[in-house]
XYZ file of C-alpha atoms in Angstrom:
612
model
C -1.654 -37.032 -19.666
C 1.198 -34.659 -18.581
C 4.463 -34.390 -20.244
C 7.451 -34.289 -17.845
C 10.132 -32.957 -20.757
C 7.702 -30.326 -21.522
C 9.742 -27.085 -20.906
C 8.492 -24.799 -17.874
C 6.587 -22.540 -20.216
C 2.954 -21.583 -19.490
C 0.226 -18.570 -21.038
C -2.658 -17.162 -19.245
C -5.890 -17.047 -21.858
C -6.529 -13.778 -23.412
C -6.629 -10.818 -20.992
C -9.371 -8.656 -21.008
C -8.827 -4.761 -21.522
C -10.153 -2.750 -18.854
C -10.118 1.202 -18.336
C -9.783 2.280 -14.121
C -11.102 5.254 -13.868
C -13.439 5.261 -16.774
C -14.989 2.141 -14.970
C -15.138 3.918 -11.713
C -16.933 6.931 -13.559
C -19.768 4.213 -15.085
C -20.538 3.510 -11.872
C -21.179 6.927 -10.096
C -23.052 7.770 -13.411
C -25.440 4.303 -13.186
C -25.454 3.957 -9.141
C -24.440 7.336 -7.117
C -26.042 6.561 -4.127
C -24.627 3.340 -4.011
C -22.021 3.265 -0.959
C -18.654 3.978 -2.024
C -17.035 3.582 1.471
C -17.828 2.731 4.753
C -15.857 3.851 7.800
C -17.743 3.024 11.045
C -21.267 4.109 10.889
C -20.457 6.579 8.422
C -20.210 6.253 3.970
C -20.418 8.094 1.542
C -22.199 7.142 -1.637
C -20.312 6.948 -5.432
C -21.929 11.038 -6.147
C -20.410 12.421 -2.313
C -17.099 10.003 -3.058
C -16.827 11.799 -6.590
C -17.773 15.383 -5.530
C -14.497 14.907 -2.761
C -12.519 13.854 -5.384
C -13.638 16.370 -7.940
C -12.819 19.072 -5.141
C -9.265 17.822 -5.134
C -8.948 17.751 -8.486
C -9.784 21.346 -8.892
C -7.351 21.995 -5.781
C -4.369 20.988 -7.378
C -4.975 21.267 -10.903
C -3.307 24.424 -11.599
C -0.289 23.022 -9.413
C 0.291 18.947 -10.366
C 0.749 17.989 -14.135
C 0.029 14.812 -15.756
C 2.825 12.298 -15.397
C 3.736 13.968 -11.944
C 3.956 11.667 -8.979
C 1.870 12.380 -6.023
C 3.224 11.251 -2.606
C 0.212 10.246 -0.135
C 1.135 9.748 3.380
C -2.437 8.670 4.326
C -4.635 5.833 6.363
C -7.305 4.025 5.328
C -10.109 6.510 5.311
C -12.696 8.730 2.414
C -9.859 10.895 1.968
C -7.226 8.087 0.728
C -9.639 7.247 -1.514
C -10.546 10.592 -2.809
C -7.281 11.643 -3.690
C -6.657 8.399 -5.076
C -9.259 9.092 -7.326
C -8.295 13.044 -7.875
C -4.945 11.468 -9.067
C -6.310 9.922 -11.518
C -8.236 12.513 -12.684
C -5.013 14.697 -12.971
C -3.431 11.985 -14.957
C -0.973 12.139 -12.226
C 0.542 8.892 -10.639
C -0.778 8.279 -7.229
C 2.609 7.088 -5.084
C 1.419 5.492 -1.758
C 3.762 5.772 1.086
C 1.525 4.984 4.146
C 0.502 7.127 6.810
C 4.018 7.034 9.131
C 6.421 6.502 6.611
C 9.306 7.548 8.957
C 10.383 11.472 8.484
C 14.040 10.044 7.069
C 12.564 7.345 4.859
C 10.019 10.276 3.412
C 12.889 12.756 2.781
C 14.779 10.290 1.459
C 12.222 9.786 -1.245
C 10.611 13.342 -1.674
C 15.157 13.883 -2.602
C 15.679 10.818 -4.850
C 12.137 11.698 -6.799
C 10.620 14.647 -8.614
C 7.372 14.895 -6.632
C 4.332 16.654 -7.956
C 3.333 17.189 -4.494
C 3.127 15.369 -0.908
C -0.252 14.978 0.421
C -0.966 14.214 4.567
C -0.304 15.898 7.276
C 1.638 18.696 8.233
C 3.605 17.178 10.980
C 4.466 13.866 9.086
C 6.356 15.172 6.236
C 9.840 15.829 5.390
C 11.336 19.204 6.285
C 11.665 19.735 2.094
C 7.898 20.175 2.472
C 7.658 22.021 5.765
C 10.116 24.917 5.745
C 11.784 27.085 3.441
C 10.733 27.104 -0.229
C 7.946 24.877 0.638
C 4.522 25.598 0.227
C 1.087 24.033 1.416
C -2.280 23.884 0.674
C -5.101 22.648 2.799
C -7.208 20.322 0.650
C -11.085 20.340 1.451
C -11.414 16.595 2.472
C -13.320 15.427 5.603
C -11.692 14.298 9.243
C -14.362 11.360 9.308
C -12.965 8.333 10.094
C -11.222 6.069 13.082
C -8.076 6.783 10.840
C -8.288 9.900 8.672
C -6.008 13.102 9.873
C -7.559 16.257 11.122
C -6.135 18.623 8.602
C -5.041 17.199 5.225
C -2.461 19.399 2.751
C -1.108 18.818 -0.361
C 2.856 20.437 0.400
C 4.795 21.527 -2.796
C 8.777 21.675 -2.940
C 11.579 22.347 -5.781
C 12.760 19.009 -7.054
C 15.954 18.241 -5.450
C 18.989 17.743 -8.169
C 19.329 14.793 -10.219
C 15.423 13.667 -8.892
C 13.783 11.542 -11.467
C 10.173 11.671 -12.876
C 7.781 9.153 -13.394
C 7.925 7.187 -17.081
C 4.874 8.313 -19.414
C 1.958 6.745 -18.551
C 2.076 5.782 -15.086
C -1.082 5.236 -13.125
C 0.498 4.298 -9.721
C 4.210 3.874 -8.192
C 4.998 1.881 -5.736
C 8.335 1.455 -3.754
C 10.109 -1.995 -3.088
C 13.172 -2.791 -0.952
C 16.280 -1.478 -1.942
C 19.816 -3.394 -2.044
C 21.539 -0.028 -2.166
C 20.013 1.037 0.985
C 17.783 3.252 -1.016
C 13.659 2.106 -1.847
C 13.366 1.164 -5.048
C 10.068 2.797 -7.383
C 8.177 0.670 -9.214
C 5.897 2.794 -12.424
C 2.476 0.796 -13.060
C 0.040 1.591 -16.140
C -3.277 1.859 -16.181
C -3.761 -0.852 -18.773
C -1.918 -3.438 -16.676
C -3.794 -2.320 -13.394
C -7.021 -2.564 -15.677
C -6.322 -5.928 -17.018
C -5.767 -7.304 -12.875
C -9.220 -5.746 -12.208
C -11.063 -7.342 -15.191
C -9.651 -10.971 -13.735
C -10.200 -10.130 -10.199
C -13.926 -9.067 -10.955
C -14.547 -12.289 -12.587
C -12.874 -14.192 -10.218
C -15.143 -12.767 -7.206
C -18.515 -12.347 -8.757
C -17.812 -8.643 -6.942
C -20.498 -6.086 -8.083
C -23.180 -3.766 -6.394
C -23.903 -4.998 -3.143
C -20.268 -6.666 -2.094
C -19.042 -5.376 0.399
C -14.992 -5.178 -0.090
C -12.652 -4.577 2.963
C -10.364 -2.091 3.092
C -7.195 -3.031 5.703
C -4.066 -3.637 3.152
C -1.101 -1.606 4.170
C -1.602 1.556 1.835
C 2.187 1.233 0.729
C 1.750 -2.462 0.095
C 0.892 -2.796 -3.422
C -2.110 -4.817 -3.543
C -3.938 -1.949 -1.734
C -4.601 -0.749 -5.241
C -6.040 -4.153 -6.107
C -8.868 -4.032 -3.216
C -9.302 -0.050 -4.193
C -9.637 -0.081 -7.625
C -11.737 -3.496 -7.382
C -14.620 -2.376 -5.644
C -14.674 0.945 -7.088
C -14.675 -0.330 -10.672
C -17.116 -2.780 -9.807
C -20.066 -0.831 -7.783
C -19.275 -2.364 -4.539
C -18.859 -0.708 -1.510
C -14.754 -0.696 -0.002
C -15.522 -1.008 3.834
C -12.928 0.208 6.052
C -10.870 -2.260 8.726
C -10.539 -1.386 12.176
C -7.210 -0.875 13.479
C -7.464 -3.936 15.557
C -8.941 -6.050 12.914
C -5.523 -5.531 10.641
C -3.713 -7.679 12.999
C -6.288 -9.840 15.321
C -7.489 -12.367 13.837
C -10.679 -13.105 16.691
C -11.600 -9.259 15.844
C -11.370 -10.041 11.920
C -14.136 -12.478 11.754
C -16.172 -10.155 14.131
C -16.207 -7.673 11.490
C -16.413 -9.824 8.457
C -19.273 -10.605 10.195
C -20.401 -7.286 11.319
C -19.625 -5.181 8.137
C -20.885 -7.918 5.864
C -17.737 -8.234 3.848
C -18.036 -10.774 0.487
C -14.488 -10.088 -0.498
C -10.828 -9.514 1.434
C -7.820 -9.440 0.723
C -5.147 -10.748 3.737
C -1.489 -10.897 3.681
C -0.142 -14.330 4.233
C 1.275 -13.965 7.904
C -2.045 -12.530 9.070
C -4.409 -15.002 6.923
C -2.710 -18.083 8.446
C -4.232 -18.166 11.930
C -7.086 -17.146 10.517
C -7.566 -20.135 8.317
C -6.899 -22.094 12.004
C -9.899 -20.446 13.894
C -13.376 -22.308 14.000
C -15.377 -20.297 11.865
C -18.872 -18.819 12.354
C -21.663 -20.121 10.282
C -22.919 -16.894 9.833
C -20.076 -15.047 7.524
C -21.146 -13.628 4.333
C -17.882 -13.625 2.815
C -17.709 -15.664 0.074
C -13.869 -15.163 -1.640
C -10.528 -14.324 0.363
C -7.505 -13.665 -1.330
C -4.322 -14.059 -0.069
C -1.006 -13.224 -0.687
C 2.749 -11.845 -0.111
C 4.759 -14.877 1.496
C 4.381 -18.544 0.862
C 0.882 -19.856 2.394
C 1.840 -22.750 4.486
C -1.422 -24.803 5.341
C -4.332 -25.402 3.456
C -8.032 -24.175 4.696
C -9.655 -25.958 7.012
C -12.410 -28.077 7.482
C -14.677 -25.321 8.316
C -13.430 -22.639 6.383
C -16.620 -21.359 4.515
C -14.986 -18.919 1.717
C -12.976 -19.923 -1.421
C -9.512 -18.968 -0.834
C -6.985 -17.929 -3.663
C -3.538 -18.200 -2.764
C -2.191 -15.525 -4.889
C 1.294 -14.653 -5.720
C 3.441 -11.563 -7.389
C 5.891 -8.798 -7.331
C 4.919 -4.972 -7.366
C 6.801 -5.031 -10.782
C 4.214 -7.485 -12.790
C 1.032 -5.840 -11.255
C 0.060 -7.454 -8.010
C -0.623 -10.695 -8.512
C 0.486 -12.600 -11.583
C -0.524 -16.562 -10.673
C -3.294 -17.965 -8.555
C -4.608 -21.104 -6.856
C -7.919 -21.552 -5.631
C -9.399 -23.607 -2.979
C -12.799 -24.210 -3.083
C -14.295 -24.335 0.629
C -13.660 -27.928 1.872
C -11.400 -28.956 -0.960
C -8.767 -31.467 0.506
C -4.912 -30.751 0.036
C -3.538 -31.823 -4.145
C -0.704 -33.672 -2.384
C 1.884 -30.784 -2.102
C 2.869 -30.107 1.542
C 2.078 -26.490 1.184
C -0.437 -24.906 -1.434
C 1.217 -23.898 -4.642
C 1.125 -20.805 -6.411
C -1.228 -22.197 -9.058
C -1.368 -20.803 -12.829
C -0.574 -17.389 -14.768
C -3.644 -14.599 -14.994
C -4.947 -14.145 -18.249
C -2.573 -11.958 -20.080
C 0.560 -13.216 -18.211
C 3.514 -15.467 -19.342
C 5.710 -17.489 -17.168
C 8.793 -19.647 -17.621
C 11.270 -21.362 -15.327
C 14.443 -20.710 -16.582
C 18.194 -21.578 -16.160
C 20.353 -18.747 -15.064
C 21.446 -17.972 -18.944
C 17.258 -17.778 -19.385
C 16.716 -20.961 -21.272
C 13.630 -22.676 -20.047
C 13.987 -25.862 -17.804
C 12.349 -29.316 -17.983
C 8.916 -29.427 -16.177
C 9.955 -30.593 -12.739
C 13.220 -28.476 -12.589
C 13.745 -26.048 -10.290
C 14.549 -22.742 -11.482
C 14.301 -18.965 -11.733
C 10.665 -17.475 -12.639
C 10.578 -14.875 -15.403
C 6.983 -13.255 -15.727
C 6.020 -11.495 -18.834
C 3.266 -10.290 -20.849
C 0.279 -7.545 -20.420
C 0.973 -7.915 -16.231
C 4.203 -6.186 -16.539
C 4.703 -2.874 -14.994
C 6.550 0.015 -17.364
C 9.722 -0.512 -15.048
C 11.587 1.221 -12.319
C 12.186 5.153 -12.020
C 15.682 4.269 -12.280
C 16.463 3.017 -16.094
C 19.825 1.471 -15.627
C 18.029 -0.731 -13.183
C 15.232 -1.063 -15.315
C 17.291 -3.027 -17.882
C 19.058 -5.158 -15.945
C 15.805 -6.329 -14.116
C 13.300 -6.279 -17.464
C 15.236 -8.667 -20.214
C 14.622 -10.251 -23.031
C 11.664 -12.987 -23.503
C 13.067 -16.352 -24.021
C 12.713 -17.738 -27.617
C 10.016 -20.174 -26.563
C 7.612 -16.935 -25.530
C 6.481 -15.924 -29.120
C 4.238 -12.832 -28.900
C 6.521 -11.752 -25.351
C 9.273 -9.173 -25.952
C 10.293 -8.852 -22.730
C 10.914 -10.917 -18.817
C 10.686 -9.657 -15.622
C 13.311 -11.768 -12.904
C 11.718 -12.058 -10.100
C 14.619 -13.789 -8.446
C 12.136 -16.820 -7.118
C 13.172 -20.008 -7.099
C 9.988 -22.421 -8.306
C 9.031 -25.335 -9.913
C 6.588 -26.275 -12.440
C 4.796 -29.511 -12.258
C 4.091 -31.635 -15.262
C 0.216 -30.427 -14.844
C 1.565 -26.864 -15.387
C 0.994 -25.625 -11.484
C 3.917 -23.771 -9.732
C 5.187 -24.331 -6.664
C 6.954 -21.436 -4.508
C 10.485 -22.836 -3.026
C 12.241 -19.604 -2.203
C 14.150 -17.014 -2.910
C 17.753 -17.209 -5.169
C 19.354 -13.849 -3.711
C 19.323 -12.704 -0.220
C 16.295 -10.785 -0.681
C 13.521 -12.431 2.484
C 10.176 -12.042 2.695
C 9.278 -11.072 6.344
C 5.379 -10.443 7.525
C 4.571 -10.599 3.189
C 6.947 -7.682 2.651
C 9.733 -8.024 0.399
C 13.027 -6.605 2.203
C 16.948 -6.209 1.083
C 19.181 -6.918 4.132
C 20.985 -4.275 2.214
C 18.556 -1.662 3.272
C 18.219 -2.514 6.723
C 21.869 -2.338 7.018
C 22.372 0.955 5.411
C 19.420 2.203 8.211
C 21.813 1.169 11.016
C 24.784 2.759 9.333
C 23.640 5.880 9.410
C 23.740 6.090 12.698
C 27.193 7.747 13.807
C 27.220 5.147 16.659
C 27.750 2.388 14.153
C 30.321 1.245 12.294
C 29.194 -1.528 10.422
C 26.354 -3.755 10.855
C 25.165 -7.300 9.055
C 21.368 -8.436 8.753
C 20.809 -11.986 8.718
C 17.504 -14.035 8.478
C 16.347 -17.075 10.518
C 13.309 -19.089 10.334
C 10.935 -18.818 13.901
C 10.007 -20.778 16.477
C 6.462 -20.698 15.330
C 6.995 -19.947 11.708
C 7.570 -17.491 9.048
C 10.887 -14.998 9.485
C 12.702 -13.070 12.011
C 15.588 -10.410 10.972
C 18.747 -10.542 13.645
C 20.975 -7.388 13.205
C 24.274 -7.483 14.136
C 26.188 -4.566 14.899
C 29.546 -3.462 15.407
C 29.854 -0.156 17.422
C 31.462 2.986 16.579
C 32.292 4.131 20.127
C 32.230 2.364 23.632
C 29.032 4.586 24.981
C 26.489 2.127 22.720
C 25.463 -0.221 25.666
C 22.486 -1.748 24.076
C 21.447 -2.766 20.671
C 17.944 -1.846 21.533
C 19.110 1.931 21.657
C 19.729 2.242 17.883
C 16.210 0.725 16.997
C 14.036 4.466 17.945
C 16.425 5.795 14.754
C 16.432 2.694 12.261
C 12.349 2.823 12.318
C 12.490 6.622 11.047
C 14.132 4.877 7.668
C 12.343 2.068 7.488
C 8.750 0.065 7.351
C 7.802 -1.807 10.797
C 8.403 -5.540 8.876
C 12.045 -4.513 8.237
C 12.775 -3.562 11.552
C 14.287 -6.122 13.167
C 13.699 -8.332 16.221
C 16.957 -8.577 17.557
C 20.248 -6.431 17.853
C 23.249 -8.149 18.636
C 26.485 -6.087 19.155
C 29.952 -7.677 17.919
C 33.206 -6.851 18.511
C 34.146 -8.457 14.519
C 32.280 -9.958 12.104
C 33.337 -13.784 10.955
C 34.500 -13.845 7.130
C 33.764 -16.366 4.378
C 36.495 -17.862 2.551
C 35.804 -14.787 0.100
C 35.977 -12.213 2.250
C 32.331 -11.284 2.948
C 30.840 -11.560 6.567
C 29.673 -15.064 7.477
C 25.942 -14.417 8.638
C 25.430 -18.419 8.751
C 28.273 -18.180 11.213
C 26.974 -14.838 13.438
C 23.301 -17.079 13.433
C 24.748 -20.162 14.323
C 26.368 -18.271 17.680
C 22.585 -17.128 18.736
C 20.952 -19.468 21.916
C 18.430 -21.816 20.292
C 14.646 -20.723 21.444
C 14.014 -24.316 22.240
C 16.663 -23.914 25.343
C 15.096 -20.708 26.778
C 15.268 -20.090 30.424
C 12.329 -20.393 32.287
C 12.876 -20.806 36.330
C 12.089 -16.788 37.097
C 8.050 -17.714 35.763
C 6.291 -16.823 38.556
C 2.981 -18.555 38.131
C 1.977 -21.331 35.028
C 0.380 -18.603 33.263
C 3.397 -16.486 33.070
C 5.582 -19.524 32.391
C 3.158 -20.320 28.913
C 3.082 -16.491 28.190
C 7.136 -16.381 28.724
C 7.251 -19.108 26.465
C 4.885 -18.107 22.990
C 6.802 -14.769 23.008
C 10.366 -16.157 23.397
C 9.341 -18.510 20.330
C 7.402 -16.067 18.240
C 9.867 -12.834 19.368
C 13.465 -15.312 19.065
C 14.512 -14.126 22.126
C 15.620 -16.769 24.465
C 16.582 -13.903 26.832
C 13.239 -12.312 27.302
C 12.089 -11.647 31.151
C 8.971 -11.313 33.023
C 9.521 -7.644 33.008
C 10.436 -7.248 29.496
C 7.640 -5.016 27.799
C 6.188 -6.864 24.508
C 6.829 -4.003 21.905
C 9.999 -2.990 23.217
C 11.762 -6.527 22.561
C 10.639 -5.965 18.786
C 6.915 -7.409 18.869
C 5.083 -5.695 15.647
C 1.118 -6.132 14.493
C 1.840 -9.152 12.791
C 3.353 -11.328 15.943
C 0.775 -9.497 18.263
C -1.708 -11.562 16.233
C 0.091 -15.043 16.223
C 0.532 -14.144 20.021
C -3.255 -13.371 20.763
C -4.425 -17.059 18.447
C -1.631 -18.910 20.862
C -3.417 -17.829 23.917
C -6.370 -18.082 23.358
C -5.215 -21.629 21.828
C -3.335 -22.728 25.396
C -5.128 -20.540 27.777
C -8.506 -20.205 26.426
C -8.696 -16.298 26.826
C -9.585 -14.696 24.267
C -7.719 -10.897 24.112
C -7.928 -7.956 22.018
C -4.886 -5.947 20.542
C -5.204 -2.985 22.503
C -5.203 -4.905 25.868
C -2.455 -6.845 25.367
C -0.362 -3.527 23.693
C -1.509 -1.560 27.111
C 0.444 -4.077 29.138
C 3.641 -2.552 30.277
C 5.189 -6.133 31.227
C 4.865 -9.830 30.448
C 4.282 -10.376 34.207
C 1.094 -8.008 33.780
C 0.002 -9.508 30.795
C 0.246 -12.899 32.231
C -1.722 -11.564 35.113
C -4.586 -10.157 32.807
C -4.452 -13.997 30.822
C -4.894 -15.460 34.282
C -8.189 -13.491 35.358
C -9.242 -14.045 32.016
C -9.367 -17.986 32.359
C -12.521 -19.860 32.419
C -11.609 -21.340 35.772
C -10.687 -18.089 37.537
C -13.708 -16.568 35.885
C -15.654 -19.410 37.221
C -14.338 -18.855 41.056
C -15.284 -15.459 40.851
């Protein structure tokens, strides 16, 4: 029997202590010619994985201390992995910024923190770590790999004034959206990384044999989860294809194909694929999935348990979990909830003065306990974000606010409802309007510009910019996007620019964005006369809805009008879904019109196919 004047309080059981890279090294000691990784039709075993990472350990040894942070601008490939690992060795922090963090966006980071070194390649970093007082070193790792770069070097540069360092003790950083236009660091230890793995382990069964993809967005943070999972574990990480990341026909080819046991998805990409029929013939046997709220449950045919998993960078990944075993019918919520705290973890719903709220209350959720990360590289922040436990959490000194709005049922489950600040979640990355704004205003042709979020046509969330010009020669919003992507990731970039001659003000003063939305053309009301054929009528249509733009012609090129991996996917399920052609990425990114790619959906159709 439940208790409904309970207070929103919950414990995980006991965590389990867990070293990283000591459990790596057991397994290249037991098992080193296990596979380690698989790119293509190459791998390398645990002894060839260590022996890379060993090599880049003694590299930059006499150059990177312990508690220095190392910036990696790499893809998923053997040398991602083997510096991750050389990192660790070092006793360095291993800082993940992807492989095309944007030049701006990297030299805005290698200025705001003190940097052991940058690792990628030449051309993609900062001009701190190209010119002048810079120095490089090429580090002996392999070009193997659809992804990996040709030359890899580890660039050194002064610290720029007033950079800060890495707490004590940090295994990995990660950054998060910024509300003062600047990315935010977020300092992880090894203990709390270790505890996750022990969890995740037991959750999956994963161990020698497994095959674990590889395809998370290196500067997401649970790309350390799927890392650090299989290589603690003696499975083998398997990278994704580049198509795979964001088509979901081609994922379940290569689940298939590799043999994968275990992924890891982010929401927006996970959600078609929990639509598709499934093949009988998959191996994999757990998917997790997380970064944005899950909104249907797995279908009938859906052969893998699926763990809805959610939690910020700053309480180690993933911090509650709810698990659907295959066929398992809906609990009665409309969406799936965000389930129970990991062992080790403490949750409460709380009032905004912290006091915990009646079971059933909405409120904010404070996370604390052995999940928590040591805090931001910026202190002040630190303690305004990291408070007190509430008196109800004996053996819990301190809260993280995640800003979440949820609810506890009486049975103890949470349930996601949103967000309490302006902070959205677009594509399962968390973004600041704040940032996205400060990208457009650095533009000299800008004077002032307002992000707003909407909900779209087929789900999940679309950023509108609006922008007020600095001078009369800015014609086009779509000019000023080429510069905002050099400061930021491709999920905060966004789908539309508007340009406004004022912005609308609240009664206190601050611009309206409910009013600037509430002026956009409804999707549902698009204009569709200039379709010259069915087919390009139904392919004018899904990318209206899925891009927001009303306005969108058949000569309107799909990337250009703000289409991004994620709504290439939704795109490619919706045809095939209407149209029964089934597409791959590449073709429909090779299209330079709407009218072409409708043209290429119409040969493709069983009936034309047929007539041929």
């Amino acid at each position: 029997m439940t208790d409904t004047s309970a207070p929103s309080i919950d414990h995980g059981r006991p965590h389990e202590d867990a070293a990283v890279l000591e459990g790596y090294l057991d397994w290249v000691r037991r098992t080193p010619e296990a596979p380690a990784l698989i790119d293509g039709e190459r791998s390398w075993s645990y002894a060839e994985l260590d022996a890379l990472a060993d090599s880049v350990a003694d590299a930059l040894r006499d150059r990177v201390r312990p508690g220095e942070l190392v910036g990696v601008c790499l893809d998923h490939s053997v040398a991602l992995v083997a510096v991750a690992v050389a990192a660790a060795r070092l006793g360095a922090g291993y800082l993940p910024l992807g492989p095309r963090p944007g030049e701006r966006r990297l030299q805005a980071v290698a200025g705001n923190l003190r940097l052991g070194c940058l690792i990628g390649a030449t051309e993609l970093l900062p001009p701190s770590h190209r010119t002048g007082t810079a120095e490089q070193l090429v580090l002996p790792l392999p070009a193997e790999g659809a992804d990996a770069s040709a030359t890899v070097v580890a660039a050194f540069a002064p610290a720029a004034e007033g950079a800060v360092g890495a707490p004590a003790g940090t295994f990995y950083s990660v950054l998060t959206s910024g509300s003062t236009g600047t990315p935010k660091a977020v300092a992880v230890g090894e203990e709390s990384l270790g505890a996750l793995l022990h969890w995740y382990r037991e959750l999956t069964g994963l161990g020698p044999g497994d095959r674990h993809s590889l395809m998370i967005g290196v500067a997401f943070d649970p790309h350390l989860m799927e890392l650090w999972a299989a290589l603690t574990s003696g499975a083998a990480l398997s990278v994704a294809p580049e198509e795979v990341r964001w088509d979901p026909g081609a994922l379940t080819d290569w689940w298939h194909r590799a043999g994968i046991t275990v992924c890891v998805l982010p929401t927006p990409l996970a959600e078609p694929v929990l639509d598709l029929p499934w093949r009988d013939d998959l191996t994999l046997r757990h998917l997790i999935v997380g970064g944005d709220r899950l909104r249907r449950y797995p279908g009938p045919g859906v052969t893998a348990h699926l763990h809805n998993a959610y939690g910020p960078a700053e309480a180690t990944v993933a911090t509650t979990v709810h698990t659907m075993a295959p066929g398992a019918a809906p609990d009665g919520a409309d969406t799936p909830p965000i389930g129970r705290p990991l062992p080790g973890v403490f949750v409460a719903v709380t009032d905004e003065d912290g006091h915990p709220v009646p079971r059933g209350t909405p409120g904010e959720l404070r996370i604390g306990g052995r999940c928590l990360a040591l805090g931001y590289l910026d202190e002040e922040l630190t303690s305004r974000r990291f408070v007190a436990a509430p008196q109800d959490a004996p053996g819990v000194d301190r809260v993280y606010r995640t800003g979440d709005r949820v609810l506890m049922r009486p049975d103890g489950v949470l349930e996601f409802q949103g967000r309490l600040d302006d902070q959205v979640k677009v594509s399962g990355v968390r973004i600041e309007p704040a940032e996205v704004e400060a990208a457009f205003e650095r533009d000299p042709r800008v004077r002032r510009a307002a992000v707003a979020a909407r909900a779209g046509a087929a789900g999940g969330v679309q950023l509108v910019a609006f922008v007020q010009p600095a001078e009369p020669a800015l014609r086009a919003g779509a000019e000023l996007l080429p510069q905002v992507r050099e400061w930021l990731p491709e999920q905060a970039v966004p789908t539309l620019v508007r340009l406004v001659d004022t912005f609308p003000l609240d009664v206190n003063g601050k611009v309206d964005r409910a009013v600037l939305l509430a002026a956009e053309p409804d999707t549902a009301d698009s204009p569709e006369a200039e379709a010259a054929s069915p087919t390009e009528h139904t392919v004018l249509r899904l990318t209206r809805e899925l891009l927001g733009r009303p306005e969108l012609g058949p000569l309107d090129n799909f990337t250009e009008a703000g289409g991004n991996s994620l709504i290439a996917a939704r795109l490619l399920v919706a045809l095939e879904q209407e149209c029964g052609v089934r597409l791959r990425a590449p073709q429909l990114l090779r299209q330079p019109d709407l009218r072409r790619l409708a043209e290429l959906v119409e040969a493709r159709r069983p009936s034309a196919v047929a007539a041929s």
